[in-house]
XYZ file of C-alpha atoms in Angstrom:
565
model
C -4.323 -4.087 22.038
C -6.695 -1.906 24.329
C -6.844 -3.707 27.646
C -10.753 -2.339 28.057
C -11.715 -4.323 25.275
C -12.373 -8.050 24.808
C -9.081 -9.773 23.943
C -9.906 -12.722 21.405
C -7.314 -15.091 20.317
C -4.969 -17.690 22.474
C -3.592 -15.078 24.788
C 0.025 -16.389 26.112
C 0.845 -16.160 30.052
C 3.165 -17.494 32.244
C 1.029 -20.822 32.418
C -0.446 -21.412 29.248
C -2.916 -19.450 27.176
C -6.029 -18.315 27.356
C -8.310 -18.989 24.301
C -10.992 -16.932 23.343
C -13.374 -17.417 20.100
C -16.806 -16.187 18.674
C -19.398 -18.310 18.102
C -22.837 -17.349 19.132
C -24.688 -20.611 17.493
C -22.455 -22.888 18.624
C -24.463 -25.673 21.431
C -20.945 -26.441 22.714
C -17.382 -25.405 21.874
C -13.146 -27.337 22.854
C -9.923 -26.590 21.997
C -7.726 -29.181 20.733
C -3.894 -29.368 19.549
C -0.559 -30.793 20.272
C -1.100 -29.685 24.416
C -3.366 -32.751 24.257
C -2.934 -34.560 21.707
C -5.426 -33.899 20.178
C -7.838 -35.236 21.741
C -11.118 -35.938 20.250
C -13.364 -34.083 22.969
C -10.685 -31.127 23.795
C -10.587 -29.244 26.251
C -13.898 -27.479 26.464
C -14.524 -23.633 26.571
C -17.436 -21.932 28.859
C -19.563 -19.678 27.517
C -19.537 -16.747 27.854
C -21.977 -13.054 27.285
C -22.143 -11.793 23.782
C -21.711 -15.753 22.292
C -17.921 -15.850 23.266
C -16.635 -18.956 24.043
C -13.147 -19.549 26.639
C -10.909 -21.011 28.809
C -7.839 -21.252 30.531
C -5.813 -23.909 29.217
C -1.894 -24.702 30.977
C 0.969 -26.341 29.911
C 0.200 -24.675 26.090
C 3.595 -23.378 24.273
C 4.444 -21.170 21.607
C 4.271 -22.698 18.540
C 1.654 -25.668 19.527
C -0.727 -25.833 16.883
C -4.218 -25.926 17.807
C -8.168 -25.742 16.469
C -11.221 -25.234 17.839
C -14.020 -28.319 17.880
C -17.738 -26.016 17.275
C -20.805 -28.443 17.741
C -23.527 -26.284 15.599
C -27.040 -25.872 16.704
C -28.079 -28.707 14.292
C -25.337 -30.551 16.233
C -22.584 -30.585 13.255
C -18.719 -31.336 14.486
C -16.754 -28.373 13.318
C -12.896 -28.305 12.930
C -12.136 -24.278 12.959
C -9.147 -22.631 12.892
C -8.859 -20.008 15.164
C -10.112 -16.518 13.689
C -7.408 -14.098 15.374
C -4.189 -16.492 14.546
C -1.148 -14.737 13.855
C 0.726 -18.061 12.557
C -1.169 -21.027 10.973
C 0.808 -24.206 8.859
C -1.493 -23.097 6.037
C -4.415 -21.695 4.449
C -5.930 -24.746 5.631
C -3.839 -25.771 7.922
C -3.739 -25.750 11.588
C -3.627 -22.319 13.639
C -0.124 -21.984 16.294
C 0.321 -20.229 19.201
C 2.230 -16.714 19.439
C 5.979 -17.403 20.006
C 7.793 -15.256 22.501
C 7.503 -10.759 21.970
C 10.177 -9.977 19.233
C 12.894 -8.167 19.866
C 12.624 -4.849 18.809
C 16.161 -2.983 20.291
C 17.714 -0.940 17.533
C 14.321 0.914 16.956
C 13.529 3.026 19.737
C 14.542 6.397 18.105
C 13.143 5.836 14.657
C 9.813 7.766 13.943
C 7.403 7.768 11.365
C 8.054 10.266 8.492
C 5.888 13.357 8.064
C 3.381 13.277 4.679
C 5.346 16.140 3.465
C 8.917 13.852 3.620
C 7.158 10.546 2.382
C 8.559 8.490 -0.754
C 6.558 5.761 -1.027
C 7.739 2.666 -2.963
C 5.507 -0.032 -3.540
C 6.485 -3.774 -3.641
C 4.932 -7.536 -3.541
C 6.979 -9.074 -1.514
C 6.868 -12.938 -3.952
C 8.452 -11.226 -6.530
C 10.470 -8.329 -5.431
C 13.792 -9.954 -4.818
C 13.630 -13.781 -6.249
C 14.991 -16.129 -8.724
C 12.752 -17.455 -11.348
C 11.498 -21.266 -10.145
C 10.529 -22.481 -6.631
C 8.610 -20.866 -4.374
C 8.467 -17.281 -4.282
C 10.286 -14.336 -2.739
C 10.250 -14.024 0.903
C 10.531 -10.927 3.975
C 14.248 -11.810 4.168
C 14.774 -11.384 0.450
C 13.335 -8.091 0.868
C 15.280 -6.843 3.954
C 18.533 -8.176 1.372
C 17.670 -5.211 -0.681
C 16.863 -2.436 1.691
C 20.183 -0.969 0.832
C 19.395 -0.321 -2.703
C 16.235 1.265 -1.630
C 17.827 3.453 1.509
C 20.332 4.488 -1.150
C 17.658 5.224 -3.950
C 16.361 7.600 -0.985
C 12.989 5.520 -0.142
C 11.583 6.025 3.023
C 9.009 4.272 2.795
C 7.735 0.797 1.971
C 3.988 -0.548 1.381
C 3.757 -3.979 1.127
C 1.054 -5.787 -1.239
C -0.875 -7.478 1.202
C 0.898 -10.496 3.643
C -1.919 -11.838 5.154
C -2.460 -15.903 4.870
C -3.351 -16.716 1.180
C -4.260 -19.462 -0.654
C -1.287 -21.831 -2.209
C 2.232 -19.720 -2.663
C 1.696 -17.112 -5.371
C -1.140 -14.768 -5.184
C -1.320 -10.760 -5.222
C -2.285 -11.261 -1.692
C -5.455 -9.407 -1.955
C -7.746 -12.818 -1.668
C -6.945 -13.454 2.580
C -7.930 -16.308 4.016
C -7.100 -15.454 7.490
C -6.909 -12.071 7.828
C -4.287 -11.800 11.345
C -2.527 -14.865 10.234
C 1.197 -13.943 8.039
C 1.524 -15.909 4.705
C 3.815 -19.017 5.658
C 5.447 -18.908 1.934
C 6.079 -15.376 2.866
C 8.036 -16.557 6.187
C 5.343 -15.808 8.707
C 4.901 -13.548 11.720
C 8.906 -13.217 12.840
C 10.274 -12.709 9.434
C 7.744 -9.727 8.785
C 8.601 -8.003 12.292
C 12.461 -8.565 11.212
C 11.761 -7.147 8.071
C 9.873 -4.166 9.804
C 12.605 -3.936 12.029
C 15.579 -4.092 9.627
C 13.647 -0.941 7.149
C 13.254 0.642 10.764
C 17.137 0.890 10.728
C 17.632 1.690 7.593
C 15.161 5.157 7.776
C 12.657 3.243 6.074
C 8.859 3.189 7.326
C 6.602 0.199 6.486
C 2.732 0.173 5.211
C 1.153 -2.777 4.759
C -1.836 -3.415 2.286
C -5.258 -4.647 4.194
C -8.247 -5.605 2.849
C -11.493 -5.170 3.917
C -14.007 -5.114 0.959
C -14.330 -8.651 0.675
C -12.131 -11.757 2.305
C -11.159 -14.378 0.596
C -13.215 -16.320 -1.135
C -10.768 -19.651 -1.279
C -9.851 -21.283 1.903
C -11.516 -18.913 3.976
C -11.578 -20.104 7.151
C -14.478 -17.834 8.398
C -17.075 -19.055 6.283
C -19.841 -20.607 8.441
C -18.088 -20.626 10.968
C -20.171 -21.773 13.660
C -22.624 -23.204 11.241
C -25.051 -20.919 11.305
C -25.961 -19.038 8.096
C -29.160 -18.095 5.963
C -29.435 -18.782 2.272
C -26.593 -19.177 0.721
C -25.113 -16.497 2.476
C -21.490 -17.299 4.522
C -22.604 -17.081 8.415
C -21.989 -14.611 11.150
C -18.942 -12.712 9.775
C -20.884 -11.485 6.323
C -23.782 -9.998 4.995
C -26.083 -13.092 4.323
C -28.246 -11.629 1.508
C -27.476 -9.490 -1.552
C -24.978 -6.648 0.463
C -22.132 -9.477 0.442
C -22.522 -9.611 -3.319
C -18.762 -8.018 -4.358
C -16.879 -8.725 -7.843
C -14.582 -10.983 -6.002
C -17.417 -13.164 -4.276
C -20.173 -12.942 -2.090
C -17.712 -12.364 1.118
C -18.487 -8.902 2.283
C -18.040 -8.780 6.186
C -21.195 -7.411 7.897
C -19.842 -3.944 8.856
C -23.091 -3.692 10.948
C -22.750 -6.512 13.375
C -20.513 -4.996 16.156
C -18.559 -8.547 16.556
C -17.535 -8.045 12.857
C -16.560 -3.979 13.305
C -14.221 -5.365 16.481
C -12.741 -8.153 14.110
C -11.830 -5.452 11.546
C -10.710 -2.983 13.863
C -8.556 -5.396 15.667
C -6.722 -6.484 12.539
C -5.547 -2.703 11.656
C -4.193 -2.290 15.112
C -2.981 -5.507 14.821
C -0.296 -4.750 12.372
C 0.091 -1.349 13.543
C 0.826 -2.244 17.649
C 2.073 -5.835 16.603
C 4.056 -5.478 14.081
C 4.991 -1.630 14.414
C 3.810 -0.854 10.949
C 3.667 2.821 9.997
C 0.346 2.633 8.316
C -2.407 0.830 6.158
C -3.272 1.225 3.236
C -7.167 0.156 2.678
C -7.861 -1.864 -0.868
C -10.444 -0.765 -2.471
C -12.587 1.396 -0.167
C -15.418 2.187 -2.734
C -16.175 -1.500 -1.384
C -16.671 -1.259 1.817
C -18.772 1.781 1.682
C -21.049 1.049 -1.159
C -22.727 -2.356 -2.208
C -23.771 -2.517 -5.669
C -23.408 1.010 -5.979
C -25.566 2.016 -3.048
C -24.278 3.745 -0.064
C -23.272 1.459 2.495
C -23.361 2.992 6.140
C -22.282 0.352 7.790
C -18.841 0.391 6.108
C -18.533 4.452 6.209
C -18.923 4.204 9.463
C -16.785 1.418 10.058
C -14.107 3.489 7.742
C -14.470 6.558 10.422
C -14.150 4.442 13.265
C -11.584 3.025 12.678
C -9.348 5.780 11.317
C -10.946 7.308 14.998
C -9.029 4.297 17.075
C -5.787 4.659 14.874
C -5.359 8.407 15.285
C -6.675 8.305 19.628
C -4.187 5.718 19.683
C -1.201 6.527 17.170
C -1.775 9.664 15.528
C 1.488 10.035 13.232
C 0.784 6.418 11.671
C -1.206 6.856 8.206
C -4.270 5.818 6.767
C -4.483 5.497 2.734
C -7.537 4.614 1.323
C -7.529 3.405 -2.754
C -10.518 4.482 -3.504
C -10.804 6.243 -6.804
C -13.892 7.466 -7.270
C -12.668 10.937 -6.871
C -14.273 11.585 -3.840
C -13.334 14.477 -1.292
C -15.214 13.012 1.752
C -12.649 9.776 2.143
C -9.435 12.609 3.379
C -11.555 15.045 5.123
C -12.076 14.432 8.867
C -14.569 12.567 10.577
C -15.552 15.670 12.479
C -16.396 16.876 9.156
C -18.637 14.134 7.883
C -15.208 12.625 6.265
C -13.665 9.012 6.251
C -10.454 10.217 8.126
C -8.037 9.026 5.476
C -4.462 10.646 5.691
C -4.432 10.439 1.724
C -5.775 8.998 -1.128
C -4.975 7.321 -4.464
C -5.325 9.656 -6.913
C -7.219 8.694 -10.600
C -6.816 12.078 -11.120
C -3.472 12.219 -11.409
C -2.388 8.953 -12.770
C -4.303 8.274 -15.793
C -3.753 11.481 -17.314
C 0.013 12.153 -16.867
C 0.136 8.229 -18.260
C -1.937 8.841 -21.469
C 0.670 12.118 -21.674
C 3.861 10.237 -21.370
C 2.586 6.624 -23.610
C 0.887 8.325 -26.468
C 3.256 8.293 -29.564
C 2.791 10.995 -31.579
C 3.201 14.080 -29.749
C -0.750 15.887 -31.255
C -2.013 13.597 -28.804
C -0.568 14.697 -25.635
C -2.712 16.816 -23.864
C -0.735 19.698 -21.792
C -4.263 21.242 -20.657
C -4.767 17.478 -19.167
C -1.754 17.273 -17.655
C -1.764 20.663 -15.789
C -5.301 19.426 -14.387
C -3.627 16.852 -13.159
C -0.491 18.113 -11.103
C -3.082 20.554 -9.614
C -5.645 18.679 -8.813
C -6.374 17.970 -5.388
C -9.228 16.681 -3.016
C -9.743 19.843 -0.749
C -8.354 23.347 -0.359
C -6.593 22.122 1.940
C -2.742 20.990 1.528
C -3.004 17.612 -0.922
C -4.237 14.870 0.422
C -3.234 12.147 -2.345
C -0.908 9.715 -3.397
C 0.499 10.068 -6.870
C 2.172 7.593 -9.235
C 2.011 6.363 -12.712
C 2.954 2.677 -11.720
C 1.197 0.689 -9.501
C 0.210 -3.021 -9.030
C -3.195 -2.263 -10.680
C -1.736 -0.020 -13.446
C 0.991 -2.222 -14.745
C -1.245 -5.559 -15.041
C -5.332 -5.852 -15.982
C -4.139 -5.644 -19.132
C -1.924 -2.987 -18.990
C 1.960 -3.150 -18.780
C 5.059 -0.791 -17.064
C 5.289 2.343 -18.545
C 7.849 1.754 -20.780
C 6.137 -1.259 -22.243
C 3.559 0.740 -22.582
C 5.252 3.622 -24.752
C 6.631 1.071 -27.182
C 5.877 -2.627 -26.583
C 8.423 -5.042 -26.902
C 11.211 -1.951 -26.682
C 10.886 -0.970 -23.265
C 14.318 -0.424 -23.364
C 14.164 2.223 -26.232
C 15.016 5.658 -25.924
C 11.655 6.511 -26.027
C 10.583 4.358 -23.481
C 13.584 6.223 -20.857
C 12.661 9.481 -21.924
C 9.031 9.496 -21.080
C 9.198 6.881 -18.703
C 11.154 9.100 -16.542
C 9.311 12.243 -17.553
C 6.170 10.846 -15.831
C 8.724 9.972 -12.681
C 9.821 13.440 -12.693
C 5.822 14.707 -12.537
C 5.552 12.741 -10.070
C 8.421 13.483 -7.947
C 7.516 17.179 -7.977
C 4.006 17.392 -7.832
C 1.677 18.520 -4.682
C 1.548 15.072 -3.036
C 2.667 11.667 -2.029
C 4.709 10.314 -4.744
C 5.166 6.450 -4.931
C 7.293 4.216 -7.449
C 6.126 0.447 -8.211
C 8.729 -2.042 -7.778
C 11.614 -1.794 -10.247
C 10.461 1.265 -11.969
C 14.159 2.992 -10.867
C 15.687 -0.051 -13.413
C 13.050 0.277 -16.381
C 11.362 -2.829 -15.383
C 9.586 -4.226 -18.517
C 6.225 -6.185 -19.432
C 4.098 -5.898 -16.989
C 3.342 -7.176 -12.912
C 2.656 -11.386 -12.543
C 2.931 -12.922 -9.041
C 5.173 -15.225 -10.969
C 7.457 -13.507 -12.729
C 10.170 -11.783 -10.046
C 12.068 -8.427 -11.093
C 15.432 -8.537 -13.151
C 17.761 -7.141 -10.528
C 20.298 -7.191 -13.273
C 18.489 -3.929 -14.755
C 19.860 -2.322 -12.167
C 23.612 -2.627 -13.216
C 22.432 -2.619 -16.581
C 20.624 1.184 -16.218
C 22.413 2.386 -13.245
C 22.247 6.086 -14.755
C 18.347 5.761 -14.471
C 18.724 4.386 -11.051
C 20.836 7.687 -10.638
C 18.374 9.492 -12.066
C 15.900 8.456 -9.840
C 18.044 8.678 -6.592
C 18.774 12.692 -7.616
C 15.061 13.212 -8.363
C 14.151 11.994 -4.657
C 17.125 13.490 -3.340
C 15.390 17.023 -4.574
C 11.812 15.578 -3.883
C 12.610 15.393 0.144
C 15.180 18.428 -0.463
C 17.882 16.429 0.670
C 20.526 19.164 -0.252
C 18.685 21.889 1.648
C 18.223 23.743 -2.382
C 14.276 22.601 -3.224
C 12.252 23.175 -0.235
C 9.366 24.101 -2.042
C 9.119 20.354 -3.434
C 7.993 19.846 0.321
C 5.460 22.134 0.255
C 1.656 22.246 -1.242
C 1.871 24.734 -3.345
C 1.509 24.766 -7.174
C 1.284 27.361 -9.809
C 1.415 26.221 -13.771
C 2.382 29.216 -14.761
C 2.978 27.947 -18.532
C 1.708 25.599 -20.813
C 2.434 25.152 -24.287
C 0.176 22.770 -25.731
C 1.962 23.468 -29.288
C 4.892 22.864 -28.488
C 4.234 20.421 -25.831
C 5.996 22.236 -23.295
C 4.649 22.852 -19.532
C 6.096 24.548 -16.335
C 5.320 25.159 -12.745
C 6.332 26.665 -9.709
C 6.412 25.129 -6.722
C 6.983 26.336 -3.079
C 6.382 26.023 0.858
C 6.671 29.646 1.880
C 8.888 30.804 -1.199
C 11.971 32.845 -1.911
C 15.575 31.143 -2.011
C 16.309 27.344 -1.595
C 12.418 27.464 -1.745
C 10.665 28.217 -4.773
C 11.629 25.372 -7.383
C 10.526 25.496 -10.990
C 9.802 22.492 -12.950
C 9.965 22.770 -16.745
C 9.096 19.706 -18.591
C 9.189 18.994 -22.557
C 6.386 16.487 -23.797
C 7.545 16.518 -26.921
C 9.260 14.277 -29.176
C 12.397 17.147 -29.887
C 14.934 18.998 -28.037
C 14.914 22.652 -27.750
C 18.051 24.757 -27.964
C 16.921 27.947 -27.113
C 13.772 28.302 -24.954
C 11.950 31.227 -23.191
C 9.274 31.098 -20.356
C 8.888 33.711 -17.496
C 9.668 32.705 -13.550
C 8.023 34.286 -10.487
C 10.253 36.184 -9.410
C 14.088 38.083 -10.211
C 17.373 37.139 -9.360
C 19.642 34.143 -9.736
C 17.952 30.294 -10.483
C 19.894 27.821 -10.212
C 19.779 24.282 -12.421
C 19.817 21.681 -10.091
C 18.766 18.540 -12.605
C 18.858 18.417 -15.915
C 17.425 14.995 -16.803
C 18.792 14.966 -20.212
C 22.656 14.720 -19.089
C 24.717 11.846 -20.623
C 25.732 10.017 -17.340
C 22.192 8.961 -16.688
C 22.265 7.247 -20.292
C 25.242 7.371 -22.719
C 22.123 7.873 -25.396
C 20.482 11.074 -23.895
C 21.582 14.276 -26.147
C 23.202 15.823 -22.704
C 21.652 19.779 -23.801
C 23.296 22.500 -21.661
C 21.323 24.166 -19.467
C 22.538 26.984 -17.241
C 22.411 28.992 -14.456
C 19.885 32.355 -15.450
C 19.794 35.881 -14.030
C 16.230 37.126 -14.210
C-alpha cells in the first residue's frame, strides 16, 4: 500500500501492531482479543482527525484474533470485526492478525501476459477440483490441477470471487468482508500459494471483486459504528433510495471519500498483496447507475481507481462486466472513459450461442454471427472479452452449451460439434477469449456451487481436450504459423446464410505465418467440395481441421488440404 496514505487495519511491527479503524460516531472505541484476554474494556484507541480511531498495542502476534469494542453515540456496546481483515474464523467470526510476508521466491521473472497473448479460463474455486460431499473445493485443489490447465495452454486464471462469504458454498459474489479470504476456501496463505504456484506454471491470476453491492448476509459493515438514518445501513452505504440494488439495499456510498479509500484499498489489496494480475469488476452497470440513473459517484470512483492501478502497476488489467454495450467503460479516463482494459462482451456471446444451440439449421443466423466476431467497442484494437460459457451463462436458468444444444445428451454428436464450433469462434475472434470451467471436457447441466466438475470427462473426451489445447495453441500462435490470431484485425469476407457457411480473415500486419483464415460450417451437413475466395495468392496451409477422427472416433474425419491460390 501507498505509504502517503492512511494505513487502516492492524499493521504488524517488530513489537506488536498498530490498529487503525473508522468510526466517526463512535463516543469511545478498544481493541480486544487473545493479547488480553479479552478483556471486557480493551485496550482503548485515541482518536484521531477524519473519525479514525488507533493505537499502538505490543506483545500482539500473527494469528491472535481480535475485535473492536465501538460505544455508539446513543452509548450502544458494539462487538465489530475489523473492516480491513485479511483472515477472520468466519463470516461472523472473529478477525486475526496478518501472519508473517509469504514467500514469494520462484516468481521474480514471471510477468503479466500482454491482452494480445491472454487465454482466460474462468473457474469457482468450491467446485473446480472436488469430490461430491463435504465441504467444498479449496486453493490447493486448484493449484493440483494447474498442470492440466498449463498443458491445455491457459495462461490465465480468474477466480469467482474469494472474499469471506457466508456459510461454505456460495458463488462468492455476496462478501461479507470484503479484504478478508473465505476460510472454507483456505484463507489468505493458501490463495498467495495458489497465486504463486500458477505464477510458475506461466499462468496469471484475476480475481473477481465486487463492488455494486456487499453482502447482504453477515455483513460485518452494516452499522457499523451505530450510526445510520432510516433504514439505511450506516456510514459505508447510501442511506436512502441510491443503496436500493437487486441484491439488497447495500450499495457503498461511492461519494463519501472514507468509502472511495475502502474500495480502492481492496483492489490494490489483491493486486500488491496477493500479486494478482488483475480484477475483474462484477457488474459495473451497478456501481455507476442506481435505478437506472447515472450514478457519478461510482463513475468516478470506476476512473479513479483504474487511475491508482495503472500510476501504480500499469501491465495488471482491469475487466469490467458490464454489458450494457457501452463504449465509455474501455476508453480512457483522459477521454471521459472508465479506464477498463476490456470488457465482457453481450455482443458477442449471445449471438454466436443462439447460432451454435438452435436445432434446425433455418434458424441460425450467419448475418448475426458476423456482427458478432466484428463487433467491437471502439476503432480502436478490441477491447472485450469473448466467450460463450460463463458463470452467468451456464446457470439463471440456462445450462453448458452442450446441454443447451440437446438437453439430457450433452454428450451427443451434436452437442461436440457445435459446442466446439462456438469454442473455435471464440478462439479466433478479435479479442480476449475465455473458457468456463470444464468446457475443454464437455461439462454437462449447468453451474451449482454444489455440484463440482467430473474430472473423469477429461479421460473420457481427451480428443476434445486435444481439440481445445490445438485451438489455443493457434490462438497465442504457439507454432510461430497464425500470427494474425494475435492481432485485431477482422475481415468476413464470406457468409453464406444458405448454406450456413461463414469465413474470415484474420491478421496483425499480414502476409505469411500471418494472415489466418477461419472457415466455419453452421450447418447440420458436411461439404465435400467447397469454394470461397482468400485475400491473397499463393500457398495456405491447413493447420486444424476440427472434424479429424482423433479428436472423436465419431467425427466424419473430411480431408482437407493444402491449396494453391
Amino acid at each position: 500500500m501507498n505509504d502517503a496514505r492512511v494505513r487502516m487495519g492492524p499493521l504488524p511491527h517488530g513489537h506488536g501492531v498498530l490498529f487503525r479503524v473508522w468510526a466517526p460516531h463512535a463516543r469511545a472505541v478498544a481493541v480486544t482479543g487473545t493479547f488480553n484476554d479479552w478483556a471486557a474494556a480493551g485496550t482503548p484507541l485515541a482518536a484521531e482527525e477524519g473519525g479514525r480511531w488507533a493505537a499502538e498495542v505490543p506483545g500482539v502476534k500473527p494469528g491472535d484474533a481480535y475485535r473492536y469494542l465501538i460505544t455508539a453515540a446513543d452509548g450502544t456496546l458494539l462487538r465489530r470485526a475489523d473492516p480491513y481483515a485479511s483472515a477472520m474464523t468466519g463470516s461472523l467470526g472473529d478477525s486475526l492478525v496478518p501472519g508473517p510476508d509469504f514467500d514469494w521466491s520462484g516468481t521474480e521473472d514471471y510477468r503479466t501476459p500482454g491482452w494480445d497473448e491472454l487465454v482466460l479460463y474462468e473457474l469457482h474455486v468450491g467446485t473446480f477440483n472436488d469430490e461430491p460431499g463435504g465441504g467444498p473445493g479449496r486453493f490447493a485443489d486448484v493449484v493440483a490441477r494447474l498442470p492440466h490447465l498449463a498443458a491445455l495452454g491457459v495462461n490465465a486464471i480468474e477466480l469467482m470471487p474469494a472474499a469471506e462469504f457466508p456459510g461454505g458454498f456460495s458463488w462468492g459474489y455476496n462478501p461479507s468482508a470484503p479484504f478478508a479470504v473465505e476460510t472454507d476456501l483456505g484463507g489468505p496463505t493458501a490463495l498467495k500459494e495458489l497465486v504463486k504456484q500458477a505464477h510458475l506454471h506461466g499462468i496469471a491470476v484475476l480475481l473477481d471483486v465486487v463492488y455494486n453491492h456487499l453482502g447482504p448476509g453477515d455483513l460485518l459493515l452494516w452499522r457499523y459504528d451505530g450510526w445510520h438514518q432510516g433504514e439505511g445501513g450506516g456510514i459505508y452505504f447510501y442511506n436512502d433510495g441510491r443503496a436500493r440494488t437487486p441484491w439488497g439495499d447495500t450499495r457503498p456510498d461511492y461519494g463519501r471519500p472514507e468509502v472511495r479509500a475502502y474500495l480502492r484499498d481492496n483492489a490494490l489489496h489483491w493486486l500488491e498483496e496477493y500479486r494478482m494480475d488483475g480484477l475483474r469488476w462484477d457488474a459495473t452497470a451497478y456501481v455507476r447507475e442506481a435505478d437506472g440513473t447515472p450514478l457519478p459517484d461510482g463513475w468516478n470512483l470506476m476512473r479513479w481507481v483504474n487511475d491508482e492501478i495503472d500510476g501504480r502497476q500499469p501491465w495488471k488489467l482491469s475487466v469490467a462486466e458490464d454489458l450494457r454495450g457501452d463504449p465509455r467503460l474501455t476508453e480512457p479516463t483522459p477521454a471521459g472513459g472508465a479506464g477498463f482494459d476490456a470488457q465482457w462482451d453481450a455482443g458477442f456471446v449471445h449471438p454466436v450461442r443462439r447460432a451454435v444451440i438452435v436445432p434446425q439449421d433455418r434458424d441460425r443466423d450467419m448475418y448475426a454471427v458476423r456482427d458478432a466476431l466484428t463487433h467491437r467497442y471502439s476503432p480502436a484494437a478490441p477491447r472485450r472479452v469473448v466467450y460463450t460459457e460463463s458463470h452467468d451463462e451456464v446457470a439463471n436458468g440456462h445450462a453448458r452449451v452442450p446441454e443447451e444444444i440437446w438437453p439430457g445428451h450433452a454428450d451427443s454428436w451434436f452437442a461436440k460439434k457445435r459446442s466446439t464450433l462456438g469454442a473455435a469462434l471464440v478462439l479466433t475472434s478479435p479479442g480476449t477469449p475465455m473458457l468456463f470451467q470444464g468446457q475443454e471436457f464437455l461439462e454437462d447441466r449447468w453451474f451449482d456451487d454444489q455440484d463440482p466438475l467430473d474430472w473423469s470427462r477429461a479421460e473420457r473426451f481427451a480428443g476434445l481436450v486435444t481439440l481445445y489445447r490445438d485451438l489455443i495453441a493457434l490462438r497465442r500462435d504457439l507454432r510461430g504459423t497464425t500470427a494474425g490470431l494475435r492481432g485485431p484485425h477482422i475481415d468476413v469476407h464470406h457468409v453464406n446464410d444458405t448454406d450456413k457457411v461463414i469465413a474470415y480473415h484474420r491478421w496483425t500486419r499480414s502476409g505469411p505465418r500471418d494472415s489466418t483464415v477461419v472457415v466455419a460450417n453452421f450447418a447440420n451437413r458436411g461439404y465435400d467440395a467447397y469454394s470461397l475466395g482468400v485475400p491473397h495468392g499463393g500457398l495456405w496451409r491447413v493447420r486444424l481441421n476440427s472434424d479429424w477422427h482423433g479428436y472423436d472416433p465419431a467425427f466424419a474425419g473430411h480431408p482437407t488440404h493444402h491449396t494453391w491460390t
